[in-house]
Structure formats: C-alpha cells, structure tokens
C-alpha cells in the first residue's frame, strides 16, 4: 500500500552505500565536547556493533593522548575498519601507521582561500605534495582516503586535477568535503556527477550543517554516485556539525531503499549513548531519534493512530525499525479516544460520562503548561469514578543517603514490597543516582529507569523542584510519574516510587 503513496527515486535501487563515522574526530571537535578515553572506546564499540563500515578514531599526530586512544581503539578488534586522520606530511602519516590503523585519511586544502591562508602553497605544490604523500601511504598500507579540504569552494577544473593526481597516486577513495557547509543539494549533485565521470575512484562525501543542509547535501551526493557517506552521531561536529548518522541512514534505507549495513534498530540507543557522553541533549523534535518523533497528542492524530499507525506516521519508518517507542501523550490537545485507550491499557473502564469528566480535567491541567503523567491520569480517573484503584506494591519506610567529597555516594532503603519488608543499599554517581539505585534494588521485577527530568520551579538554592521519572517494566511498558518538594533527592525518590506503583495496576 505504501509503495503507491511514497515517491521512491527509482535510479536508487542501487546496491549499497557504506557509512564512515567521524564522531570521534570531527564530532569531538564540537565546541565544548571532550570525550574521556573510556567513552571513546565505548563509542567505537557501539559504532562497530551497529554496522558502521569505518570509524575515524582520531588525529594521531595531534597529541600523545590522541595517538594512544587511536591505538587502543584499533586494539579493541572491532569489525569496523579503523581510520586515522593525517595532514600531508610523512610525520602525520607515520603517527597513524604507529597506531596500526586500517586506513590513513590524508587531507590538504585546495580552495584558493584556504590554500593561501593556511598552508601558503601554490596549486602546483599542492598537486606535488598530494602525489608524494598518497604514494607514501600506499607504500605502507592498503587503504588511503584523500580529502581535498574545502572542495566545494575549490575551482572545479583544478579540483578535478587534484582528485586525478590522488587517484593516480593510489588513493583508494576520494573524499569531497563541504568543509564550511556552503553548497546546495543541486550544486552538490552536479559536482559529484562531474567527479564521478572524470575521476576513476570511489567517492566519499563529508558535509557540514551551517545552513541545515548537511543531510540533504549528503543524499544529493549519493544520488549522483557517491558510494560512502561521512556522518556523526547526533550530527556533532565543528560549528553547526556534520550530517547526522540516524537521519542519513534512514533516508537512504527507507526513502531510497539503499542498503547501508546499519542495524537500524539500534539508532536510538546509539544517539542516547552519545548524548549522555557529550552532554548535548537531543531536542524532542530531532528527526528519527527525538522523543516526539512517534508521540501523538492531538485528538485527531491520536484517534487515527489508534485505528492505523500509518495515518499520521511515515509508515516507511516505524518506531520498531529505529529502536524507538510510540506513545500517546496527555496534553491540552488530547482527545477522548486517546484517554479511553490509555485507561483501557490500565484496566480502567469509565462510563462515557466519567470519561468526559476525566478528559476535561486533563485538558484543564495541561493548558496551564503542566505535564500530565500516567500517575496524574489514574488519580483523575479515581476521583471522577469515585473508586480507589491503587494497590501499592512499594511503600517506602526509611531512606538514608550519604555523600561528600571523599565518599562514594551511598544510599540505603527500608521498604515494604508486596507486604514483605526489604532492605537494600547501593552506590551511585551522586546522591540521586544512589537513592534511585537503592530503591530499584528492593523490588523483585526488572524495572529500568527510562527518563529523568528535573525542573527548578523557582530560582535560588532553596528552589522548589519538580522531578518527572519514566520507568519501563519487563514487558517494555512505560509509566511516568512525578514528585516535588524542596529536597532534590527526596523529590526524585517520590517520583520513582510513584512510577513503580503504577506498574502493578496496568
Ligand atoms: Mn569537517
């Protein structure tokens, strides 16, 4: 059915495009980001596990620590090929070779503006250096990527000459970087078409997002024959970043039907891992991986979604495909069908009149800008229906938390769980983490924390805070609840206990 309504570019029933990830190189050049050694290894493992073909692990000549990191990543024995970046000098190439990389990526500025202002070499000198260094790389190693830095602002005839020189010297792939993110998709298509026609070498493309066109330009290059794309997780990178991995992959797979070899069902998990390590939050509206991508709030959309999920989603991209989840959210646009569905899921069955009351109440709370959690909904239903629904699995009795500059944050709890008294203690990164870990430790079922959100309601260090927590039970069902007060740890504990107590009722 979908085949009829979606426009596929037929010329792209064309085999495979490989993914080259530069999160650890260009991504790490994002202002304000510095991954730790351990985080870099973890990211490399993840990228390899999801099927990235090549990982640019770093720039070994830039520092001793960088060189050690690239070596360590290579030693992980990942399935992905490991690449190191080098300027066009033997010393830089040697630094890569010392790390035992699978491929050396050499680059040199070719646009007049960068050539004159950064390396101060003539066009002829750039050709001679490229020839010499690419040959040097190939004398030592099987794979060499050649980048003409600022290719999109380079005189076209000269650019062809540069790429021909690199290909003749033995470059195994040529990279066309839109270094400052200034090309348009149609111009990119023309440029790649010409290079593909005149230079006999596979083409890779590296696009920047200064005008928000990184992904579009990458796709345009693929349309014109590029066989590899450079991306970063969450689009990290210098300035406005690079082409986003999840978006680029899903466009190729779902719209163009190109096989990328990526395990798409792990895209959301990968995005969250890098978000956590980089400290850069994913906006809710971020394509593919954002929280809102498969969330539906308005009455008309939710009603459609309940009947057929393809009504208000792309269909060719589902939450299951990318490791996401679909959810109906409660807000001021919510409709009767969505509320009825959410209550049915929790085995709550109001009459039509009671449902009207519940919907009105939800809308009233939401219009004040407050998030309506599952716990709020059940409470509203209880009062509208005049019944007591709750059977609390978990009742907290005591909690004690220790934290300081020379101790590992530790928490111990005493609680009643389904009538039995239980005690547990746990450590954490901080007092909140320790407290939540201790509570999760007293309950028998496997419950995971999926979301933790804290808001300071008023300014100052005595601010009231409001914590919202979502938990996932062993069946993959998600419940959210909140807690508030003037103690950040106790508010978090309250939110978690409330969320856990929702699980039994569903
Ligand atoms: Mn770049």
mmCIF file of N, CA, C and O in Angstrom, residues 20 53-54 74 80-84 93 96-97 101-106 133-134 136-146 170-173 202 228:
data_model
loop_
_atom_site.group_PDB
_atom_site.id
_atom_site.type_symbol
_atom_site.label_atom_id
_atom_site.label_comp_id
_atom_site.label_asym_id
_atom_site.label_seq_id
_atom_site.Cartn_x
_atom_site.Cartn_y
_atom_site.Cartn_z
ATOM 1 N N UNK A 20 30.731 5.934 7.008
ATOM 2 C CA UNK A 20 32.006 6.304 7.630
ATOM 3 C C UNK A 20 31.649 7.267 8.751
ATOM 4 O O UNK A 20 31.103 8.336 8.498
ATOM 5 N N UNK A 53 30.827 1.014 8.774
ATOM 6 C CA UNK A 53 31.874 0.362 7.991
ATOM 7 C C UNK A 53 33.263 0.852 8.412
ATOM 8 O O UNK A 53 34.185 0.072 8.596
ATOM 9 N N UNK A 54 33.396 2.171 8.577
ATOM 10 C CA UNK A 54 34.685 2.715 9.003
ATOM 11 C C UNK A 54 34.495 3.744 10.107
ATOM 12 O O UNK A 54 33.564 4.548 10.064
ATOM 13 N N UNK A 74 41.952 0.690 17.945
ATOM 14 C CA UNK A 74 42.319 -0.351 16.970
ATOM 15 C C UNK A 74 42.460 -1.706 17.670
ATOM 16 O O UNK A 74 42.048 -2.746 17.155
ATOM 17 N N UNK A 80 34.453 -3.018 12.494
ATOM 18 C CA UNK A 80 34.604 -1.818 11.657
ATOM 19 C C UNK A 80 36.078 -1.562 11.385
ATOM 20 O O UNK A 80 36.933 -1.845 12.220
ATOM 21 N N UNK A 81 36.357 -0.990 10.210
ATOM 22 C CA UNK A 81 37.734 -0.601 9.909
ATOM 23 C C UNK A 81 38.042 0.695 10.654
ATOM 24 O O UNK A 81 37.192 1.565 10.777
ATOM 25 N N UNK A 82 39.266 0.801 11.134
ATOM 26 C CA UNK A 82 39.655 1.971 11.921
ATOM 27 C C UNK A 82 40.551 2.877 11.082
ATOM 28 O O UNK A 82 41.508 2.431 10.450
ATOM 29 N N UNK A 83 40.196 4.171 11.083
ATOM 30 C CA UNK A 83 40.896 5.137 10.248
ATOM 31 C C UNK A 83 41.510 6.231 11.113
ATOM 32 O O UNK A 83 40.937 6.624 12.134
ATOM 33 N N UNK A 84 42.699 6.702 10.723
ATOM 34 C CA UNK A 84 43.325 7.830 11.407
ATOM 35 C C UNK A 84 43.496 8.980 10.431
ATOM 36 O O UNK A 84 43.730 8.764 9.235
ATOM 37 N N UNK A 93 51.492 10.908 8.796
ATOM 38 C CA UNK A 93 51.144 9.570 8.302
ATOM 39 C C UNK A 93 51.778 8.511 9.207
ATOM 40 O O UNK A 93 51.125 7.541 9.601
ATOM 41 N N UNK A 96 49.861 7.819 12.289
ATOM 42 C CA UNK A 96 48.730 6.915 12.025
ATOM 43 C C UNK A 96 49.212 5.477 11.920
ATOM 44 O O UNK A 96 48.603 4.559 12.483
ATOM 45 N N UNK A 97 50.303 5.290 11.169
ATOM 46 C CA UNK A 97 50.808 3.930 10.953
ATOM 47 C C UNK A 97 51.228 3.294 12.280
ATOM 48 O O UNK A 97 51.023 2.102 12.500
ATOM 49 N N UNK A 101 46.478 1.529 12.149
ATOM 50 C CA UNK A 101 45.132 1.739 11.583
ATOM 51 C C UNK A 101 44.957 0.961 10.277
ATOM 52 O O UNK A 101 45.939 0.574 9.629
ATOM 53 N N UNK A 102 43.688 0.746 9.901
ATOM 54 C CA UNK A 102 43.398 0.062 8.640
ATOM 55 C C UNK A 102 43.491 1.019 7.457
ATOM 56 O O UNK A 102 43.719 0.609 6.333
ATOM 57 N N UNK A 103 43.246 2.312 7.732
ATOM 58 C CA UNK A 103 43.256 3.287 6.646
ATOM 59 C C UNK A 103 43.802 4.617 7.158
ATOM 60 O O UNK A 103 43.542 5.006 8.298
ATOM 61 N N UNK A 104 44.567 5.287 6.299
ATOM 62 C CA UNK A 104 45.002 6.637 6.631
ATOM 63 C C UNK A 104 44.193 7.611 5.768
ATOM 64 O O UNK A 104 44.033 7.412 4.563
ATOM 65 N N UNK A 105 43.651 8.630 6.420
ATOM 66 C CA UNK A 105 42.861 9.663 5.745
ATOM 67 C C UNK A 105 43.716 10.923 5.678
ATOM 68 O O UNK A 105 43.936 11.555 6.707
ATOM 69 N N UNK A 106 44.229 11.247 4.485
ATOM 70 C CA UNK A 106 45.079 12.438 4.356
ATOM 71 C C UNK A 106 44.273 13.589 3.765
ATOM 72 O O UNK A 106 43.392 13.380 2.940
ATOM 73 N N UNK A 133 52.610 12.161 -0.917
ATOM 74 C CA UNK A 133 52.136 11.598 0.353
ATOM 75 C C UNK A 133 51.173 10.422 0.135
ATOM 76 O O UNK A 133 51.229 9.438 0.863
ATOM 77 N N UNK A 134 50.315 10.521 -0.871
ATOM 78 C CA UNK A 134 49.424 9.377 -1.132
ATOM 79 C C UNK A 134 50.276 8.149 -1.478
ATOM 80 O O UNK A 134 50.021 7.042 -0.988
ATOM 81 N N UNK A 136 53.292 7.583 -0.480
ATOM 82 C CA UNK A 136 53.946 7.160 0.767
ATOM 83 C C UNK A 136 52.985 6.303 1.606
ATOM 84 O O UNK A 136 53.366 5.263 2.127
ATOM 85 N N UNK A 137 51.726 6.760 1.705
ATOM 86 C CA UNK A 137 50.734 5.976 2.464
ATOM 87 C C UNK A 137 50.590 4.593 1.836
ATOM 88 O O UNK A 137 50.653 3.566 2.521
ATOM 89 N N UNK A 138 50.399 4.578 0.515
ATOM 90 C CA UNK A 138 50.149 3.294 -0.161
ATOM 91 C C UNK A 138 51.356 2.358 -0.145
ATOM 92 O O UNK A 138 51.227 1.151 -0.300
ATOM 93 N N UNK A 139 52.551 2.924 0.038
ATOM 94 C CA UNK A 139 53.737 2.064 0.196
ATOM 95 C C UNK A 139 53.658 1.262 1.485
ATOM 96 O O UNK A 139 54.321 0.249 1.650
ATOM 97 N N UNK A 140 52.864 1.780 2.464
ATOM 98 C CA UNK A 140 52.834 1.135 3.779
ATOM 99 C C UNK A 140 51.534 0.436 4.112
ATOM 100 O O UNK A 140 51.486 -0.387 5.020
ATOM 101 N N UNK A 141 50.442 0.812 3.446
ATOM 102 C CA UNK A 141 49.127 0.359 3.897
ATOM 103 C C UNK A 141 48.180 0.287 2.696
ATOM 104 O O UNK A 141 48.334 1.026 1.722
ATOM 105 N N UNK A 142 47.182 -0.605 2.811
ATOM 106 C CA UNK A 142 46.317 -0.876 1.659
ATOM 107 C C UNK A 142 45.287 0.212 1.378
ATOM 108 O O UNK A 142 44.872 0.402 0.242
ATOM 109 N N UNK A 143 44.876 0.926 2.427
ATOM 110 C CA UNK A 143 43.764 1.853 2.226
ATOM 111 C C UNK A 143 44.175 3.302 2.500
ATOM 112 O O UNK A 143 44.754 3.607 3.546
ATOM 113 N N UNK A 144 43.867 4.172 1.533
ATOM 114 C CA UNK A 144 44.164 5.599 1.706
ATOM 115 C C UNK A 144 42.985 6.420 1.216
ATOM 116 O O UNK A 144 42.554 6.294 0.070
ATOM 117 N N UNK A 145 42.444 7.252 2.113
ATOM 118 C CA UNK A 145 41.409 8.199 1.693
ATOM 119 C C UNK A 145 42.071 9.552 1.493
ATOM 120 O O UNK A 145 42.861 9.993 2.327
ATOM 121 N N UNK A 146 41.734 10.200 0.371
ATOM 122 C CA UNK A 146 42.297 11.513 0.087
ATOM 123 C C UNK A 146 41.197 12.565 0.131
ATOM 124 O O UNK A 146 40.190 12.450 -0.560
ATOM 125 N N UNK A 170 47.318 6.395 -6.129
ATOM 126 C CA UNK A 170 46.892 5.180 -5.423
ATOM 127 C C UNK A 170 45.855 5.370 -4.334
ATOM 128 O O UNK A 170 45.583 4.437 -3.565
ATOM 129 N N UNK A 171 45.253 6.575 -4.255
ATOM 130 C CA UNK A 171 44.180 6.769 -3.260
ATOM 131 C C UNK A 171 43.090 5.744 -3.543
ATOM 132 O O UNK A 171 42.724 5.527 -4.700
ATOM 133 N N UNK A 172 42.578 5.097 -2.483
ATOM 134 C CA UNK A 172 41.555 4.075 -2.702
ATOM 135 C C UNK A 172 40.150 4.659 -2.657
ATOM 136 O O UNK A 172 39.196 4.036 -3.097
ATOM 137 N N UNK A 173 40.021 5.871 -2.100
ATOM 138 C CA UNK A 173 38.736 6.567 -2.117
ATOM 139 C C UNK A 173 39.024 8.061 -2.019
ATOM 140 O O UNK A 173 39.963 8.470 -1.331
ATOM 141 N N UNK A 202 36.318 5.551 -6.214
ATOM 142 C CA UNK A 202 35.088 5.663 -5.413
ATOM 143 C C UNK A 202 35.044 7.012 -4.685
ATOM 144 O O UNK A 202 36.096 7.551 -4.316
ATOM 145 N N UNK A 228 30.099 6.332 -0.403
ATOM 146 C CA UNK A 228 30.289 6.327 1.055
ATOM 147 C C UNK A 228 29.909 7.699 1.599
ATOM 148 O O UNK A 228 30.133 8.715 0.959
#
